Amino acid sequence: MSAAITATAAIATLTAVPAQALQIVEASDGVSVEAIVSIKEPTRIRIDGAPITDVFGNIHSSHCGAATALPATPGMSSTAPGGGISSAINPAGEIVLECDRDKGEIYVRPVGDSVKPINLFVSSASTTYTLLLRRADTPADTIVIRDRTLRALKPATAAQGAGPSPNPVRAMKALLVAMASDRVPPDVRVEETPRSVPLWTQARFSLVRQYEGRGLIGEKYLLQNVSNAPMVLAEPEFDRPNSQLSGVVTGVSIEQHNLRPGESTSVYVIRRGEAP
């Protein structure tokens, strides 16, 4: 484990994130993803790498544009960010919506005393994401939607990426940067591998993506705190065997070490070896 700890210390700064609260949700078109919304404070929602163009849901009031009621689904409405100010009130609505036109972001806040999760559809110019927002008494927060289906992730040709790098530490740093930034060099092969991985009863742990190149295997996981208590994470907890992979763990990096209930973080694990 000493090698993994040393590697982590060398590469931890590459994935440093601000101290403010942040929920990163890996999403794709047509798949519902859960997130936490504060019942007292506004929650900011943005799409990583794209502006929000439309929002659809059971909206109580909106400062983004005129709401258009859909006769087939009473109370449901859609609105485009930055389209103006609407004074219409939907008494049965579940959420107040405001928009930042310049940044392409939205701010939401639940209304009423219901504990039922809120369904919200958030669209970019090309994709619509389905959010299941669970109410919680938490401070103001930000939800970042990351598309797990990335056009930039293309497999390398068989002639590329053969053999380990002559500088293992440099290769490990490069692979970590590629995983954290989703900018994958041509000599690294990428495979989407969405599946649940047993971890702890207090956490939902999923393998999202696998990377292979230069004699290393990279694994990107998404961990969500599903308990009612804060969670503190440490890199040594993820120095564990993978039933489908061989190779010794040489590096671990965690985006957020402290998670409030419902919050998520990415976890990166790097192994030495070749994928089967």
Coordinates of C-alpha atoms in Angstrom, one line a residue:
M1 CA 0.0 0.0 0.0
S2 CA 3.0 2.3 0.5
A3 CA 3.4 2.7 -3.2
A4 CA -0.2 3.6 -3.7
I5 CA 0.0 6.2 -0.9
T6 CA 3.2 7.7 -2.3
A7 CA 1.6 7.9 -5.8
T8 CA -1.5 9.5 -4.3
A9 CA 0.5 12.2 -2.6
A10 CA 2.3 13.0 -5.9
I11 CA -0.9 13.3 -7.9
A12 CA -3.6 14.5 -5.5
T13 CA -3.2 18.1 -6.6
L14 CA -4.2 17.2 -10.1
T15 CA -7.8 16.6 -9.1
A16 CA -8.2 19.2 -6.4
V17 CA -11.6 20.7 -6.2
P18 CA -12.9 23.8 -4.4
A19 CA -13.9 23.4 -0.7
Q20 CA -17.5 24.4 -1.5
A21 CA -20.2 21.7 -1.6
L22 CA -20.6 20.0 -5.0
Q23 CA -22.7 17.1 -6.2
I24 CA -21.3 15.6 -9.4
V25 CA -23.8 13.3 -11.1
E26 CA -22.9 11.1 -14.0
A27 CA -25.9 11.1 -16.4
S28 CA -27.0 10.1 -19.8
D29 CA -30.0 10.7 -21.9
G30 CA -33.0 8.6 -20.8
V31 CA -31.5 7.5 -17.5
S32 CA -32.7 9.0 -14.2
V33 CA -30.1 10.1 -11.7
E34 CA -30.6 11.1 -8.1
A35 CA -29.3 14.3 -6.4
I36 CA -30.1 16.3 -3.2
V37 CA -31.8 19.6 -3.2
S38 CA -31.9 22.0 -0.2
I39 CA -35.4 22.7 1.2
K40 CA -34.3 26.2 2.5
E41 CA -31.6 27.4 0.1
P42 CA -31.3 27.7 -3.7
T43 CA -29.6 24.8 -5.4
R44 CA -27.6 25.6 -8.5
I45 CA -27.7 23.2 -11.4
R46 CA -25.4 23.3 -14.4
I47 CA -24.3 20.9 -17.2
D48 CA -20.6 20.3 -17.5
G49 CA -19.4 21.8 -20.8
A50 CA -22.8 23.0 -22.1
P51 CA -25.4 25.6 -21.2
I52 CA -28.9 24.6 -20.1
T53 CA -31.4 25.5 -22.8
D54 CA -34.7 24.1 -21.4
V55 CA -36.2 22.9 -18.1
F56 CA -39.3 20.8 -17.8
G57 CA -41.1 19.9 -14.6
N58 CA -43.9 20.7 -12.1
I59 CA -42.8 24.3 -11.7
H60 CA -44.5 26.5 -9.1
S61 CA -43.1 29.8 -10.5
S62 CA -40.3 30.8 -12.9
H63 CA -38.2 33.8 -13.6
C64 CA -36.9 32.3 -16.8
G65 CA -39.7 32.7 -19.3
A66 CA -43.4 32.2 -19.8
A67 CA -44.5 28.7 -18.6
T68 CA -46.4 26.7 -21.1
A69 CA -48.9 24.3 -19.5
L70 CA -49.3 20.8 -21.1
P71 CA -52.9 19.7 -21.1
A72 CA -52.0 16.0 -20.9
T73 CA -50.1 16.5 -17.6
P74 CA -51.7 19.1 -15.4
G75 CA -49.2 21.2 -13.5
M76 CA -46.2 20.3 -15.7
S77 CA -44.5 23.1 -17.5
S78 CA -41.5 24.0 -19.5
T79 CA -39.4 27.1 -19.6
A80 CA -36.2 28.3 -21.4
P81 CA -33.5 30.1 -19.4
G82 CA -33.2 33.8 -20.0
G83 CA -36.5 34.2 -21.8
G84 CA -37.8 36.9 -19.6
I85 CA -39.8 37.0 -16.3
S86 CA -43.1 35.2 -15.8
S87 CA -45.5 36.1 -13.0
A88 CA -47.6 33.0 -13.5
I89 CA -48.0 30.8 -10.4
N90 CA -48.9 27.1 -10.5
P91 CA -50.4 26.4 -7.0
A92 CA -49.7 22.7 -7.4
G93 CA -46.1 23.2 -8.4
E94 CA -43.2 21.7 -6.5
I95 CA -40.3 24.0 -7.3
V96 CA -39.3 27.6 -7.9
L97 CA -37.0 28.2 -10.8
E98 CA -34.6 31.0 -11.6
C99 CA -32.1 31.2 -14.4
D100 CA -28.6 32.7 -15.0
R101 CA -28.9 33.6 -18.7
D102 CA -25.2 34.5 -19.2
K103 CA -23.9 31.3 -17.7
G104 CA -26.6 28.9 -18.8
E105 CA -27.4 27.7 -15.3
I106 CA -30.5 27.4 -13.2
Y107 CA -31.3 27.8 -9.5
V108 CA -34.1 25.7 -7.9
R109 CA -35.8 25.7 -4.5
P110 CA -38.7 23.3 -3.5
V111 CA -42.0 24.7 -2.2
G112 CA -44.5 23.1 0.1
D113 CA -44.1 20.5 2.8
S114 CA -44.2 17.4 0.6
V115 CA -41.4 14.9 1.0
K116 CA -41.9 13.3 -2.4
P117 CA -38.9 13.5 -4.7
I118 CA -39.1 16.1 -7.5
N119 CA -38.7 15.0 -11.1
L120 CA -36.9 17.6 -13.2
F121 CA -35.8 17.4 -16.9
V122 CA -32.9 19.5 -17.8
S123 CA -31.9 19.9 -21.4
S124 CA -28.8 21.1 -23.3
A125 CA -28.9 21.7 -27.1
S126 CA -28.4 18.0 -27.7
T127 CA -29.4 16.0 -24.6
T128 CA -32.1 15.8 -22.0
Y129 CA -31.2 14.6 -18.5
T130 CA -33.7 13.3 -15.9
L131 CA -33.0 14.4 -12.3
L132 CA -34.7 12.8 -9.3
L133 CA -34.3 15.5 -6.6
R134 CA -34.6 14.4 -3.0
R135 CA -35.3 17.1 -0.5
A136 CA -33.0 17.6 2.5
D137 CA -32.2 20.2 5.1
T138 CA -28.8 21.1 3.7
P139 CA -27.0 24.3 2.9
A140 CA -26.9 25.8 -0.6
D141 CA -25.3 23.4 -3.0
T142 CA -24.3 23.0 -6.7
I143 CA -25.3 20.0 -8.9
V144 CA -23.0 19.4 -11.8
I145 CA -24.3 17.1 -14.6
R146 CA -21.6 15.2 -16.4
D147 CA -22.5 13.2 -19.5
R148 CA -21.1 9.7 -19.1
T149 CA -21.3 9.2 -22.9
L150 CA -18.5 11.2 -24.2
R151 CA -17.8 11.7 -27.9
A152 CA -14.2 12.3 -27.2
L153 CA -13.7 8.8 -25.8
K154 CA -12.5 6.8 -28.8
P155 CA -10.6 3.4 -28.7
A156 CA -7.0 3.5 -29.8
T157 CA -5.7 1.4 -32.7
A158 CA -4.0 -1.8 -31.9
A159 CA -0.6 -0.3 -32.8
Q160 CA -0.9 2.4 -30.1
G161 CA -0.3 2.1 -26.4
A162 CA 1.7 -1.1 -26.5
G163 CA 4.0 -1.7 -23.6
P164 CA 4.6 0.2 -20.3
S165 CA 5.9 3.7 -20.1
P166 CA 9.6 4.1 -19.3
N167 CA 8.6 6.5 -16.5
P168 CA 5.9 4.9 -14.4
V169 CA 5.2 7.9 -12.2
R170 CA 4.8 10.2 -15.2
A171 CA 2.6 7.7 -16.9
M172 CA 0.4 7.4 -13.8
K173 CA 0.0 11.2 -13.6
A174 CA -0.9 11.4 -17.3
L175 CA -3.5 8.7 -16.9
L176 CA -5.0 10.4 -13.9
V177 CA -5.2 13.7 -15.7
A178 CA -6.9 12.0 -18.7
M179 CA -9.5 10.3 -16.4
A180 CA -10.2 13.5 -14.4
S181 CA -10.5 15.8 -17.4
D182 CA -12.1 13.4 -19.9
R183 CA -9.3 14.4 -22.4
V184 CA -8.0 11.0 -23.4
P185 CA -4.9 10.6 -25.6
P186 CA -5.0 8.3 -28.6
D187 CA -2.8 5.6 -26.9
V188 CA -5.3 5.1 -24.1
R189 CA -8.2 2.8 -24.7
V190 CA -11.5 3.6 -23.0
E191 CA -14.5 1.3 -22.2
E192 CA -17.8 2.4 -20.6
T193 CA -18.4 -0.1 -17.8
P194 CA -21.5 1.0 -15.8
R195 CA -22.0 -1.5 -13.0
S196 CA -22.5 -1.5 -9.2
V197 CA -19.6 -2.6 -7.0
P198 CA -20.2 -3.8 -3.4
L199 CA -18.5 -1.5 -0.9
W200 CA -20.3 -0.3 2.3
T201 CA -24.0 -0.2 3.2
Q202 CA -23.7 3.5 3.7
A203 CA -22.5 4.1 0.1
R204 CA -23.6 3.5 -3.5
F205 CA -20.4 2.6 -5.5
S206 CA -20.4 2.2 -9.2
L207 CA -17.6 1.6 -11.8
V208 CA -18.2 4.1 -14.5
R209 CA -15.4 3.8 -16.9
Q210 CA -12.2 1.8 -17.5
Y211 CA -9.0 3.1 -19.1
E212 CA -6.0 1.0 -20.4
G213 CA -2.7 2.1 -21.8
R214 CA 1.1 2.1 -21.1
G215 CA 0.9 -0.9 -18.9
L216 CA -1.6 0.7 -16.5
I217 CA -5.3 0.2 -15.9
G218 CA -7.4 3.2 -14.7
E219 CA -10.8 2.8 -13.1
K220 CA -13.2 5.7 -12.6
Y221 CA -15.8 5.2 -9.9
L222 CA -18.8 7.2 -8.7
L223 CA -19.4 7.0 -4.9
Q224 CA -22.6 8.4 -3.3
N225 CA -23.2 8.8 0.4
V226 CA -26.7 7.2 0.9
S227 CA -26.6 7.3 4.7
N228 CA -28.0 10.0 7.0
A229 CA -24.6 11.0 8.3
P230 CA -21.5 12.8 6.9
M231 CA -18.9 10.5 5.3
V232 CA -15.1 11.0 5.4
L233 CA -13.2 9.2 2.7
A234 CA -9.5 8.2 2.6
E235 CA -7.4 6.8 -0.2
P236 CA -6.2 3.6 1.6
E237 CA -9.8 2.4 1.8
F238 CA -9.8 1.9 -2.0
D239 CA -6.6 -0.2 -2.2
R240 CA -8.6 -3.4 -2.9
P241 CA -8.6 -6.1 -5.5
N242 CA -11.0 -6.0 -8.4
S243 CA -12.6 -9.4 -9.2
Q244 CA -12.4 -8.8 -12.9
L245 CA -8.9 -7.2 -13.0
S246 CA -5.4 -8.2 -12.1
G247 CA -2.7 -5.9 -11.1
V248 CA -1.5 -4.1 -7.9
V249 CA -3.0 -0.8 -7.0
T250 CA -0.4 2.0 -7.6
G251 CA -2.5 5.1 -7.1
V252 CA -5.8 6.4 -5.7
S253 CA -7.3 9.8 -5.9
I254 CA -10.6 11.2 -4.5
E255 CA -12.2 14.4 -5.7
Q256 CA -14.1 15.1 -2.5
H257 CA -13.0 13.5 0.8
N258 CA -16.0 14.8 2.8
L259 CA -19.6 14.0 1.7
R260 CA -22.8 15.1 3.2
P261 CA -25.8 12.8 3.0
G262 CA -26.7 12.4 -0.7
E263 CA -23.5 13.9 -2.1
S264 CA -21.3 12.1 -4.6
T265 CA -17.7 12.1 -5.7
S266 CA -15.5 10.5 -8.3
V267 CA -12.8 8.1 -7.2
Y268 CA -9.9 7.2 -9.4
V269 CA -7.9 3.9 -9.0
I270 CA -4.8 3.1 -11.0
R271 CA -3.4 -0.4 -11.3
R272 CA -0.3 -1.9 -12.8
G273 CA -1.1 -4.5 -15.4
E274 CA -3.2 -5.3 -18.5
A275 CA -6.9 -5.6 -18.7
P276 CA -8.2 -9.1 -19.7

